[in-house]
XYZ file of C-alpha atoms in Angstrom:
683
model
C 0.000 0.000 0.000
C 1.496 3.331 -1.019
C 1.610 6.289 1.317
C -0.856 8.282 -0.785
C -3.250 5.340 -1.097
C -3.212 4.790 2.660
C -3.824 8.485 3.299
C -6.788 8.732 0.974
C -8.297 5.482 2.222
C -8.223 6.997 5.689
C -9.844 10.232 4.495
C -12.372 8.252 2.491
C -13.410 6.103 5.426
C -13.674 8.867 8.006
C -14.976 11.658 5.760
C -17.514 13.919 7.451
C -20.496 13.061 5.295
C -23.802 11.342 5.981
C -24.755 10.702 2.365
C -26.205 7.302 1.526
C -25.614 5.803 -1.894
C -28.770 5.566 -3.979
C -27.931 2.375 -5.857
C -30.539 -0.313 -6.529
C -30.378 -3.606 -8.420
C -33.369 -5.716 -9.474
C -32.693 -9.401 -10.245
C -34.553 -11.272 -12.998
C -34.201 -14.544 -14.923
C -34.791 -15.669 -18.509
C -34.182 -18.882 -20.445
C -32.219 -17.802 -23.526
C -31.680 -21.181 -25.213
C -32.512 -24.841 -24.848
C -29.635 -25.373 -22.429
C -28.906 -21.944 -21.003
C -30.487 -19.338 -18.741
C -29.362 -15.840 -17.766
C -29.784 -14.025 -14.456
C -29.689 -10.268 -14.882
C -29.372 -7.463 -12.363
C -30.792 -4.167 -13.631
C -29.117 -1.362 -11.740
C -29.998 2.292 -11.248
C -27.229 4.550 -9.937
C -27.876 8.052 -8.617
C -25.850 10.997 -9.862
C -22.431 11.351 -8.297
C -22.196 7.650 -7.395
C -20.636 4.734 -9.263
C -20.402 0.950 -8.996
C -17.128 -0.862 -9.678
C -16.743 -3.313 -12.564
C -16.566 -7.092 -11.946
C -12.950 -7.263 -13.148
C -11.824 -4.273 -11.064
C -8.673 -5.064 -9.070
C -7.827 -1.609 -7.645
C -11.231 -0.353 -6.472
C -12.642 -1.228 -3.046
C -15.442 -3.727 -3.826
C -15.987 -5.079 -7.383
C -19.364 -6.482 -8.415
C -19.379 -10.261 -7.851
C -21.881 -13.067 -8.468
C -22.112 -15.394 -5.438
C -23.893 -18.769 -5.374
C -25.131 -20.270 -2.095
C -27.168 -23.181 -3.445
C -27.392 -24.542 -6.986
C -29.113 -27.588 -8.486
C -29.500 -28.505 -12.169
C -27.344 -25.570 -13.262
C -23.681 -24.789 -13.804
C -22.144 -21.308 -13.844
C -20.917 -20.422 -17.327
C -18.317 -17.682 -17.607
C -18.176 -14.586 -15.446
C -20.437 -11.673 -14.617
C -20.798 -9.369 -17.642
C -22.081 -5.793 -18.044
C -24.218 -4.397 -20.858
C -21.792 -1.547 -21.582
C -18.135 -0.625 -21.367
C -17.039 0.820 -18.029
C -15.619 4.259 -17.428
C -11.872 3.988 -16.904
C -10.304 6.777 -14.910
C -7.216 7.360 -12.807
C -8.135 8.046 -9.170
C -5.538 9.425 -6.791
C -7.145 7.847 -3.732
C -6.282 4.387 -5.105
C -3.195 5.429 -7.030
C -4.390 3.513 -10.100
C -6.827 3.512 -13.006
C -10.177 2.042 -11.945
C -13.212 0.816 -13.909
C -16.739 1.717 -12.864
C -20.284 2.379 -14.110
C -22.424 5.485 -13.700
C -26.174 6.231 -13.995
C -27.277 2.691 -14.930
C -25.843 -0.733 -15.653
C -27.171 -4.256 -16.172
C -25.064 -7.225 -15.086
C -25.725 -10.648 -16.636
C -24.596 -14.060 -15.457
C -25.133 -17.060 -17.754
C -25.731 -20.595 -16.439
C -25.804 -23.928 -18.290
C -28.873 -26.108 -17.723
C -27.855 -29.662 -16.804
C -31.219 -30.965 -15.505
C -34.878 -30.445 -16.367
C -35.653 -28.876 -12.974
C -33.231 -26.318 -11.671
C -32.775 -24.211 -8.559
C -30.330 -21.443 -7.692
C -29.967 -19.155 -4.692
C -27.319 -16.531 -3.979
C -26.574 -12.842 -4.055
C -24.893 -10.086 -6.041
C -22.336 -8.140 -3.982
C -21.125 -4.712 -5.039
C -19.440 -1.600 -3.713
C -20.633 1.950 -4.380
C -18.606 5.141 -3.997
C -18.971 8.851 -4.576
C -16.217 11.459 -4.626
C -16.524 11.785 -0.846
C -17.487 8.458 0.691
C -18.144 4.767 0.123
C -20.756 2.351 1.412
C -19.882 -0.994 3.037
C -20.246 -4.059 0.751
C -23.922 -4.381 -0.257
C -25.679 -7.577 -1.354
C -28.794 -8.192 -3.470
C -30.371 -11.596 -2.792
C -31.959 -13.747 -5.484
C -33.682 -17.129 -5.456
C -35.103 -18.892 -8.528
C -36.659 -22.287 -9.211
C -37.676 -23.356 -12.692
C -38.368 -26.051 -15.253
C -36.862 -26.098 -18.742
C -39.381 -24.830 -21.315
C -38.597 -26.367 -24.697
C -40.932 -24.042 -26.670
C -39.657 -20.905 -25.051
C -36.122 -22.077 -25.625
C -36.640 -22.411 -29.381
C -38.264 -18.993 -29.680
C -35.413 -17.282 -27.907
C -32.527 -19.355 -29.204
C -31.660 -16.562 -31.651
C -30.914 -14.243 -28.741
C -28.546 -16.664 -27.039
C -25.514 -14.534 -27.861
C -27.046 -11.350 -26.512
C -25.462 -10.970 -23.076
C -27.661 -8.007 -22.196
C -30.985 -9.829 -22.605
C -33.240 -8.781 -19.721
C -36.689 -10.136 -18.838
C -38.870 -10.720 -15.844
C -39.170 -14.319 -14.577
C -42.192 -16.283 -15.670
C -45.271 -16.671 -13.470
C -44.143 -20.141 -12.525
C -40.646 -18.970 -11.566
C -42.000 -16.057 -9.537
C -44.316 -18.349 -7.604
C -41.518 -20.792 -6.915
C -39.240 -18.009 -5.636
C -42.039 -16.889 -3.315
C -42.435 -20.439 -2.043
C -38.761 -20.456 -1.129
C -39.181 -17.314 0.972
C -42.214 -18.872 2.654
C -40.189 -21.943 3.523
C -37.448 -19.774 5.049
C -39.995 -17.901 7.154
C -41.376 -21.241 8.289
C -37.873 -22.112 9.468
C -37.947 -19.089 11.775
C -41.349 -20.176 13.059
C -39.869 -23.591 13.827
C -37.170 -21.864 15.863
C -39.892 -20.367 18.043
C -41.357 -23.748 18.914
C -42.273 -24.149 22.575
C -41.933 -20.385 23.052
C -38.146 -20.471 23.385
C -37.810 -17.536 20.965
C -40.775 -15.574 22.350
C -39.689 -11.966 23.153
C -39.262 -11.268 26.878
C -38.313 -7.578 26.745
C -41.202 -6.579 29.041
C -40.415 -9.373 31.512
C -36.791 -8.188 31.725
C -37.979 -4.620 32.305
C -40.174 -5.867 35.172
C -37.007 -6.649 37.155
C -35.892 -3.022 36.889
C -36.732 -2.136 40.494
C -34.377 -4.824 41.725
C -31.920 -4.244 38.934
C -28.497 -5.776 39.329
C -27.310 -5.108 35.798
C -23.851 -3.836 35.206
C -24.911 -0.485 33.852
C -22.788 -1.035 30.786
C -24.074 1.984 28.933
C -22.879 4.669 31.366
C -19.651 2.876 32.251
C -18.844 2.243 28.613
C -19.478 5.848 27.566
C -17.362 7.146 30.445
C -14.559 4.790 29.415
C -14.822 5.954 25.801
C -14.747 9.619 26.895
C -11.647 9.013 29.038
C -9.976 7.118 26.183
C -10.702 10.038 23.847
C -9.375 12.590 26.361
C -6.218 10.507 26.841
C -5.734 10.488 23.076
C -6.141 14.270 23.025
C -3.518 14.791 25.738
C -1.102 12.491 23.899
C -1.708 14.410 20.662
C -0.720 17.607 22.486
C 2.765 16.206 23.095
C 3.504 15.579 19.417
C 5.722 17.842 17.250
C 2.726 18.944 15.162
C 0.726 20.426 18.055
C 2.913 21.427 21.017
C 5.000 24.092 19.202
C 1.793 25.696 17.871
C 0.392 26.424 21.355
C 2.672 29.375 22.335
C 2.457 30.871 18.824
C -1.347 30.729 18.798
C -1.757 32.093 22.339
C 0.694 34.934 21.625
C -1.244 35.771 18.458
C -4.524 36.110 20.351
C -2.954 38.236 23.095
C -1.244 40.558 20.600
C -4.414 40.744 18.516
C -6.319 42.017 21.547
C -3.472 44.454 22.450
C -4.570 46.190 25.660
C -7.910 44.376 25.890
C -6.931 41.181 27.703
C -10.568 40.099 27.973
C -10.869 40.081 24.191
C -7.774 37.894 23.919
C -9.195 35.447 26.423
C -12.570 35.513 24.658
C -10.879 34.762 21.321
C -8.939 31.901 22.906
C -12.184 30.476 24.321
C -13.768 30.745 20.857
C -10.714 29.036 19.345
C -10.932 26.175 21.848
C -14.681 25.814 21.300
C -14.095 25.721 17.531
C -11.645 22.829 17.982
C -14.270 20.969 20.015
C -16.938 21.565 17.343
C -14.675 20.351 14.510
C -13.771 17.041 16.144
C -17.253 16.523 17.578
C -18.696 16.849 14.063
C -16.227 14.163 12.955
C -17.482 11.841 15.697
C -21.119 12.606 14.876
C -20.439 11.904 11.190
C -19.202 8.392 12.019
C -22.229 7.966 14.281
C -24.624 8.985 11.499
C -22.879 6.966 8.813
C -23.270 3.684 10.695
C -26.111 2.301 12.785
C -25.642 0.099 15.858
C -26.134 -3.139 13.942
C -23.858 -1.938 11.135
C -21.115 -1.083 13.632
C -21.499 -4.489 15.240
C -21.253 -6.208 11.852
C -18.334 -3.966 10.903
C -16.436 -4.920 14.044
C -16.292 -8.584 12.956
C -16.169 -8.222 9.170
C -12.946 -9.749 7.851
C -12.425 -7.161 5.094
C -12.805 -4.179 7.400
C -10.789 -5.702 10.250
C -7.945 -6.416 7.839
C -8.350 -2.847 6.543
C -8.097 -1.518 10.129
C -5.069 -3.759 10.700
C -3.290 -2.380 7.627
C -4.375 1.165 8.503
C -2.785 0.967 11.958
C 0.355 -0.637 10.506
C 0.641 2.333 8.121
C 0.079 4.771 10.999
C 2.653 2.944 13.125
C 5.241 3.022 10.330
C 4.564 6.747 9.906
C 5.165 7.408 13.606
C 8.383 5.380 13.485
C 9.642 7.744 10.787
C 9.084 5.682 7.657
C 7.165 8.518 5.959
C 4.928 11.486 6.726
C 1.165 11.326 6.277
C 0.164 14.851 5.272
C -2.944 16.304 3.711
C -2.618 18.079 0.332
C -0.991 21.467 0.865
C -3.703 23.075 -1.275
C -6.256 22.278 1.446
C -4.220 23.963 4.166
C -3.361 26.956 1.987
C -6.987 27.470 0.968
C -8.278 27.407 4.560
C -5.397 29.568 5.827
C -6.008 32.127 3.070
C -9.704 32.218 3.892
C -8.927 32.742 7.603
C -6.632 35.666 6.775
C -9.228 37.377 4.594
C -12.109 37.134 7.078
C -12.732 38.667 10.481
C -14.700 37.925 13.609
C -15.784 34.476 14.772
C -15.464 32.935 11.292
C -11.764 33.780 11.087
C -11.140 32.139 14.484
C -13.055 29.029 13.443
C -11.033 28.811 10.210
C -7.829 29.145 12.245
C -8.939 26.171 14.336
C -9.695 24.239 11.142
C -6.223 25.129 9.857
C -4.772 23.647 13.061
C -6.699 20.415 12.421
C -5.263 20.216 8.884
C -1.686 21.205 9.748
C -1.474 18.780 12.682
C -2.999 15.888 10.711
C 0.310 14.040 10.303
C 0.427 13.604 14.110
C -3.229 13.660 15.128
C -4.523 11.640 12.142
C -3.139 8.276 13.314
C -4.354 8.926 16.874
C -7.837 9.969 15.683
C -7.949 7.035 13.283
C -7.068 4.590 16.059
C -9.650 6.129 18.423
C -12.433 6.147 15.825
C -11.716 2.535 14.908
C -11.852 1.516 18.579
C -14.972 3.576 19.344
C -16.760 2.834 16.091
C -16.417 -0.921 16.570
C -17.299 -0.893 20.273
C -20.978 -1.533 19.471
C -22.061 1.706 21.193
C -23.747 3.960 18.650
C -22.781 7.182 20.478
C -19.196 6.037 21.091
C -17.473 7.974 18.264
C -19.198 11.256 19.196
C -18.440 10.886 22.922
C -14.841 9.872 22.242
C -14.195 12.762 19.889
C -15.715 15.131 22.472
C -13.144 13.925 25.016
C -10.337 14.205 22.454
C -11.334 17.746 21.461
C -11.691 18.998 25.035
C -8.220 17.695 25.924
C -6.736 19.224 22.760
C -8.441 22.604 23.224
C -7.813 22.954 26.966
C -4.184 24.238 26.925
C -4.929 26.894 24.286
C -7.575 28.365 26.575
C -5.628 27.976 29.857
C -2.425 29.501 28.493
C -4.449 32.450 27.144
C -5.896 33.053 30.623
C -2.559 32.490 32.384
C 0.124 33.471 29.807
C 2.896 33.345 32.435
C 2.501 29.547 32.484
C 4.097 29.441 29.025
C 7.478 30.277 30.598
C 7.418 27.087 32.673
C 6.039 24.866 29.894
C 8.486 22.298 28.414
C 10.332 23.555 25.354
C 10.055 21.806 22.022
C 12.717 19.188 21.429
C 13.568 15.611 20.533
C 11.358 14.388 23.402
C 8.290 14.993 21.200
C 9.671 12.615 18.574
C 10.178 10.066 21.362
C 6.445 10.338 22.064
C 5.656 9.733 18.362
C 7.887 6.652 18.130
C 6.423 5.209 21.332
C 2.933 5.693 19.877
C 4.144 3.950 16.710
C 5.042 0.817 18.673
C 1.686 0.920 20.481
C -0.261 1.282 17.208
C 1.589 -1.708 15.747
C 0.734 -3.756 18.839
C -2.966 -2.826 18.703
C -3.134 -3.472 14.961
C -2.710 -7.177 15.743
C -5.978 -7.113 17.689
C -7.944 -6.383 14.501
C -6.179 -9.106 12.552
C -6.965 -11.433 15.468
C -10.688 -10.573 15.330
C -10.903 -11.550 11.650
C -8.815 -14.660 12.315
C -11.114 -15.814 15.152
C -14.390 -14.987 13.404
C -13.468 -16.960 10.282
C -11.402 -19.711 11.934
C -8.223 -19.136 9.897
C -5.865 -19.989 12.825
C -3.036 -17.816 11.519
C -2.775 -15.709 14.692
C -3.336 -18.080 17.603
C -2.602 -16.959 21.137
C 1.089 -17.943 21.270
C 1.795 -16.201 17.935
C -0.007 -13.061 19.127
C 1.912 -13.037 22.432
C 5.247 -13.671 20.676
C 4.701 -10.617 18.470
C 3.729 -8.454 21.458
C 6.761 -9.641 23.419
C 9.080 -8.649 20.556
C 7.345 -5.276 20.020
C 7.515 -4.215 23.679
C 11.091 -5.496 24.014
C 12.076 -3.343 21.011
C 10.196 -0.396 22.528
C 12.298 -0.801 25.674
C 15.443 -0.908 23.530
C 14.389 2.358 21.869
C 13.610 4.087 25.139
C 16.928 3.027 26.648
C 18.728 4.399 23.577
C 19.833 1.190 21.808
C 17.687 1.818 18.706
C 17.316 5.046 16.742
C 14.900 5.976 13.947
C 15.154 8.472 11.035
C 13.478 11.382 12.861
C 15.601 11.097 16.007
C 17.881 14.119 16.207
C 21.607 13.849 16.811
C 22.962 15.663 19.850
C 25.990 17.952 19.680
C 28.344 19.226 22.340
C 29.533 22.816 22.799
C 32.418 22.281 20.367
C 30.087 21.136 17.581
C 31.066 17.485 17.905
C 28.386 14.789 17.713
C 27.741 13.149 21.066
C 28.256 9.405 20.606
C 27.624 8.167 24.146
C 24.283 9.744 24.944
C 23.055 9.673 28.516
C 19.643 8.071 29.087
C 17.211 10.419 30.887
C 15.758 8.989 34.076
C 12.167 9.268 32.769
C 13.004 7.210 29.680
C 14.851 4.685 31.849
C 11.753 4.016 33.948
C 9.557 3.828 30.837
C 11.999 1.324 29.312
C 11.943 -0.636 32.561
C 8.137 -0.901 32.356
C 8.297 -1.979 28.701
C 10.918 -4.665 29.382
C 8.959 -5.878 32.426
C 5.751 -6.103 30.389
C 7.537 -8.158 27.728
C 8.911 -10.533 30.376
C 5.464 -10.769 32.018
C 3.983 -12.145 28.786
C 6.646 -14.832 28.233
C 4.948 -17.484 30.475
C 1.826 -16.974 28.338
C 3.620 -18.854 25.556
C 3.166 -21.979 27.703
C -0.419 -21.248 28.750
C -0.148 -18.808 31.687
C -3.331 -16.658 31.833
C -1.588 -13.219 31.505
C -4.774 -11.453 32.648
C -3.383 -8.005 31.831
C -3.574 -8.773 28.092
C -6.462 -11.263 28.079
C -8.835 -8.627 26.690
C -6.712 -8.245 23.552
C -5.071 -11.621 23.014
C -6.955 -14.568 21.465
C -8.500 -16.967 24.016
C -6.399 -19.709 25.607
C -8.424 -22.293 23.668
C -6.574 -21.263 20.476
C -3.203 -22.138 22.018
C -1.595 -25.282 20.592
C 0.836 -25.831 23.486
C -0.614 -25.282 26.956
C 0.962 -26.532 30.181
C -1.296 -24.555 32.533
C -4.577 -25.755 33.993
C -7.473 -23.814 32.543
C -8.860 -21.116 34.843
C -11.617 -20.030 32.504
C -15.055 -21.586 32.101
C -15.659 -23.583 28.934
C -19.310 -23.566 27.858
C -20.702 -27.007 27.065
C -23.300 -25.621 24.693
C -23.014 -23.106 21.871
C -26.485 -23.798 20.549
C -29.536 -22.328 22.284
C -32.035 -25.131 21.674
C -29.576 -27.900 22.627
C -28.606 -26.110 25.834
C -32.243 -25.502 26.809
C -33.046 -29.176 26.260
C -30.157 -30.227 28.532
C -31.195 -27.721 31.220
C -34.733 -29.133 31.178
C -33.342 -32.656 31.528
C -31.125 -31.703 34.496
C -33.694 -29.414 36.109
C -31.306 -26.451 36.162
C -31.699 -22.783 35.170
C -29.901 -21.453 32.102
C -27.320 -18.726 31.794
C -26.912 -17.331 28.266
C -23.722 -15.469 27.480
C -24.033 -13.362 24.328
C -20.411 -12.813 23.381
C -18.131 -12.324 20.392
C -14.683 -13.326 19.248
C -13.813 -9.637 18.889
C -15.464 -8.503 22.148
C -12.800 -6.941 24.397
C -15.127 -6.452 27.373
C -16.207 -10.103 27.120
C -12.592 -11.229 27.567
C -12.182 -8.807 30.472
C -15.223 -10.287 32.241
C -13.991 -13.832 31.685
C -10.521 -12.975 33.016
C -11.538 -10.770 35.948
C -14.896 -12.237 37.076
C -15.326 -15.786 35.789
C -11.978 -16.865 37.284
C -13.254 -16.123 40.812
C -13.850 -19.484 42.520
C -17.285 -18.498 43.841
C -18.498 -17.288 40.460
C -16.934 -20.259 38.692
C -18.608 -22.812 40.949
C -22.043 -21.174 40.627
C -21.902 -21.065 36.838
C -20.589 -24.620 36.417
C -22.576 -26.324 39.213
C -25.873 -24.434 39.380
C -26.450 -23.329 35.770
C -26.286 -24.711 32.265
C -24.068 -22.234 30.426
C -24.937 -21.477 26.793
C -22.414 -19.284 24.982
C -23.660 -17.663 21.767
C -21.134 -15.897 19.511
C -22.788 -13.106 17.526
C -19.799 -12.833 15.166
C -19.444 -16.519 14.298
C -19.041 -16.607 10.504
C -19.872 -20.320 10.146
C -22.518 -20.558 7.379
C -25.970 -21.848 8.328
C -27.093 -25.018 6.509
C -29.598 -22.807 4.701
C -30.033 -19.019 4.803
C -33.046 -17.969 6.856
C -35.231 -15.095 5.665
C -36.676 -12.870 8.403
C -38.430 -9.530 8.602
C -37.006 -7.047 11.094
C -38.409 -3.543 11.561
C -40.434 -4.046 8.397
C -37.346 -4.851 6.300
C -36.697 -8.365 4.962
C -33.182 -9.717 5.491
C -31.402 -13.038 5.420
C -29.502 -14.726 8.215
C -26.573 -16.444 6.527
C -24.214 -17.270 9.400
C -24.466 -18.658 12.900
C -23.513 -15.226 14.226
C -26.350 -13.606 12.250
C -28.796 -16.036 13.870
C -27.679 -15.379 17.452
C -27.464 -11.611 16.941
C -31.019 -11.622 15.562
C -32.113 -13.820 18.475
C -30.622 -11.390 21.017
C -32.280 -8.382 19.413
C -35.728 -9.921 18.990
C -36.047 -11.874 22.253
C -34.195 -9.568 24.640
C -34.178 -6.209 22.847
C -30.421 -5.794 23.141
C -27.493 -5.687 20.741
C -24.534 -5.270 23.115
C -21.919 -7.741 24.275
C -21.243 -9.059 26.812
C -24.886 -9.630 27.681
C -25.780 -12.185 30.345
C -29.347 -13.350 30.908
C -30.730 -16.042 33.251
C -33.690 -18.130 32.059
C -35.952 -20.835 33.406
C -36.707 -23.983 31.399
C -39.488 -22.208 29.471
C -37.233 -19.392 28.260
C -38.539 -16.815 30.785
C -36.096 -14.458 32.553
C -35.186 -15.029 36.200
C -33.541 -11.653 36.788
C -32.593 -8.448 35.028
C -29.890 -8.817 32.382
C -26.256 -8.115 33.267
C -23.716 -6.369 31.065
C -20.101 -5.300 31.511
C -19.225 -4.704 35.165
C -16.170 -6.287 36.818
C -17.659 -6.085 40.338
C -17.386 -9.737 41.438
C -19.790 -9.423 44.383
C -22.390 -7.758 42.166
C -22.044 -10.609 39.679
C -22.525 -13.150 42.483
C -25.668 -11.327 43.613
C -26.917 -11.461 40.025
C -26.415 -15.245 39.872
C -27.826 -15.850 43.388
C -30.998 -13.862 42.650
C -31.570 -15.962 39.536
C -31.214 -19.185 41.532
C -33.671 -17.997 44.189
C -36.249 -17.057 41.571
C -35.798 -20.391 39.791
C -36.417 -22.367 43.020
C -39.614 -20.417 43.655
């Protein structure tokens, strides 16, 4: 990935726009010869948007024809379009791309190999405008049919016409409808014995005696603190810290003898910074819904994209290259700020700061937005960016009120580059988490626990080597003595020594994890111990016997025990924290294993269902294709929740025994939650 491509992919993904692509495709089928049929997708594309060609290698998501079930047919050739694509060089991808505008019809031919045929699948495509892109979008199709000899002869002449488009026959339409009816019947079968009956009101009835973890408030507070921490770190980078005294001095000189005006301008400047970054957070919030964020957090393509994005950011911080926005953007905004007056000029100055400091703040903002956007909390990005902006704006305002503080503030120097390099190591370490999420969700087993820990051990050992002065990077400045000679034997500052000590100690702490030690400090980020090939330690975590709801409920009924359902995810950090901090307590462990039947349902399990299940949710039809889709839908419809971890206690009829419990590491509170469920079950 080139530097420019990485930069523009970042801008593309986090662009402040809430536009939704107006792209629609309508599938249809026609028999075009005695032994061949064609499935066509007639597409309408709104102005300003385009869809990438099937053979596109450089664009984000090419149009692809995907088959889930096929009988009596055989795919013949590839997906074809009814017109030539537009070919244009796009800087954001650093290559010439092929796409279609306004309208396009895709056709896929299939050979008939049996009298009765059946096919089910979906067309997947990506749509982009000049400012933003949509996630991969699919258009489902399902056709059943019987070869019509007469119709085949009449249309045999048109067999070579790849753009032939027609509506399916009455028989085919009826058969496709029957398929949908069968899928809906499958959902009805799931609800047998009332096990899938919604219990949202019953859960709410326990509110007065609520022992839930209060995940919403705690999570938002954590996100705000994480954002503020990112803002304070951004202040210490070479792109921001040197700007503070210059900006404050400008406001004070601009006000001349009116100190109040200078302070008022500084307040306006700080507020403008908050507005700019808050709008960025709100844009991410508006672009994605809660379910989309949850799906995004476990999607292999996007997790690999996040992984590569953080690797690029980490390499940039280490000094490999600079990620900068086009100078024309900065010059245009700066020129506009100089030619205007009043509040607008101050706001444009704040916007100029955001653009100029992008090479340092961009990777930090990108990391924060990725973390907050995939946390499953819909307001996370906005809250996090509010914390980031407040921390970033605070010193500009404080130094304007108390200008004498500037004299005691640390001077710019090589220490700021040390902060950047340290952040580079941290971004590389956290990038592995996103690769791990994709690896776990799809079962690739390329980043099992011991591999993950080995990479972290090496990264934090090298960070210690850098802090102690054994490694130097391109942006590290040489030091010179009074005679102009380069200092070869540099002295290690005490602060860096202690930081190096912590980094070395952390690396050593993780070494026993290679042989199965729990390493609870990193359990929230590392893959679970179950992925480890070589494990000498006795397992401290609880292994669920059942990962299927119906099977677990049947066993609970047989044993006469209540049920505990754990809605979790392979990529759920808070789930791993709960398992490491709470489930390892002997009292909690014994209650869960002895008194309950534990059912663990992974909402991001990408294992395909035997057959896709068609459901209607909020008036919109959709298909459940994976095991994770099924359990996520089950959690939303039965319990009215879409967060993980989410613990709920049920009796043998699927009725709740207590209020639900979310993320809260208070062990005694968790015990009370379990004990209350047992008491209610015995009643």
